Amino acid sequence: MTKRRRGFLIATAAAWLIGIAPAGSSTGEPETLRFKVFLDEDPIGEHSFDIRSLGDTAQVLSRASFEIDFWIFTAYRYRHQSQETWRNGCLEKIIASTDDNGKDYRVRGEGLGEALALTVNGESRRLSGCVMTFAYWDRDFLRQDRLLNPQTGELIPVEVMAQGTEAVSFGAEEVTATRYKLSTDALDLILWYSDEYGWIGLESDTGKGKTLRYQRIAPT
């Protein structure tokens, strides 16, 4: 697996981004989830999710911006934005753009019957069945055994294992959260979910001896 693909699976949610039983209000009021992103203890950016759901339809806007500096230089820069429309827990439409340190990706997708017609940097493909992305903020996505990488258009096999509960810091308090391990063929992610607050954290070894962390900003 390439460095770019590994970086995206950690960074997005994004990958980037909704599953069954969306978290937004059924009245159409949006919900925003914001995460500070760290490499070890160093802040490198932020990732936000704006979620609006109404009945069986949901819309999600995901935006990420990371920069890793080395002395006075920017060694790595990542920008991603994805707009997704979902119906009955399946991806119906996606428009995503990514600048992965100068490498551009453009993904467009539209539901056609029982399939998703996808175009990635001008190349077309069709994915059958109900397609879901890496919807970290919706715990129901953990039931899936394959997920769409909206940067590359690849379907990624995944395995998920619950690892019990533990105390996790969230804002000024400690909350009890369920810990999950999500594994692909290239990396393992650790995810934390609170019954009250939903998705509150993510952690992954980058494979370079450093740890990438998502820390949820508590609502005020």
PDB file of C-alpha atoms in Angstrom, residues 4 8 11 64-67 76-81 96-106 121 151:
ATOM      1  CA  ARG A   4      -0.642   8.355   0.232  1.00  0.00           C
ATOM      2  CA  PHE A   8      -5.663   9.042   3.777  1.00  0.00           C
ATOM      3  CA  ALA A  11      -6.812  11.189   7.945  1.00  0.00           C
ATOM      4  CA  ALA A  64      -9.612  18.267   6.666  1.00  0.00           C
ATOM      5  CA  SER A  65      -6.458  20.367   6.682  1.00  0.00           C
ATOM      6  CA  PHE A  66      -3.064  19.107   7.935  1.00  0.00           C
ATOM      7  CA  GLU A  67       0.468  20.490   7.789  1.00  0.00           C
ATOM      8  CA  TYR A  76       3.846  17.685   4.202  1.00  0.00           C
ATOM      9  CA  ARG A  77       0.496  19.306   3.417  1.00  0.00           C
ATOM     10  CA  TYR A  78      -2.915  17.643   3.095  1.00  0.00           C
ATOM     11  CA  ARG A  79      -6.281  19.157   2.138  1.00  0.00           C
ATOM     12  CA  HIS A  80      -9.515  17.217   1.654  1.00  0.00           C
ATOM     13  CA  GLN A  81     -13.185  18.084   1.170  1.00  0.00           C
ATOM     14  CA  ALA A  96     -14.635  14.789  -3.251  1.00  0.00           C
ATOM     15  CA  SER A  97     -11.377  16.631  -3.884  1.00  0.00           C
ATOM     16  CA  THR A  98      -7.994  16.031  -2.281  1.00  0.00           C
ATOM     17  CA  ASP A  99      -4.583  17.663  -2.418  1.00  0.00           C
ATOM     18  CA  ASP A 100      -2.213  15.106  -0.939  1.00  0.00           C
ATOM     19  CA  ASN A 101       1.044  17.078  -0.792  1.00  0.00           C
ATOM     20  CA  GLY A 102       0.703  18.174  -4.419  1.00  0.00           C
ATOM     21  CA  LYS A 103      -0.983  15.012  -5.736  1.00  0.00           C
ATOM     22  CA  ASP A 104      -4.572  15.833  -6.744  1.00  0.00           C
ATOM     23  CA  TYR A 105      -7.523  13.431  -6.620  1.00  0.00           C
ATOM     24  CA  ARG A 106     -11.039  14.106  -7.912  1.00  0.00           C
ATOM     25  CA  ASN A 121      -9.492  11.355 -11.954  1.00  0.00           C
ATOM     26  CA  GLN A 151      -9.935   9.767  -2.120  1.00  0.00           C
TER      27      GLN A 151
END
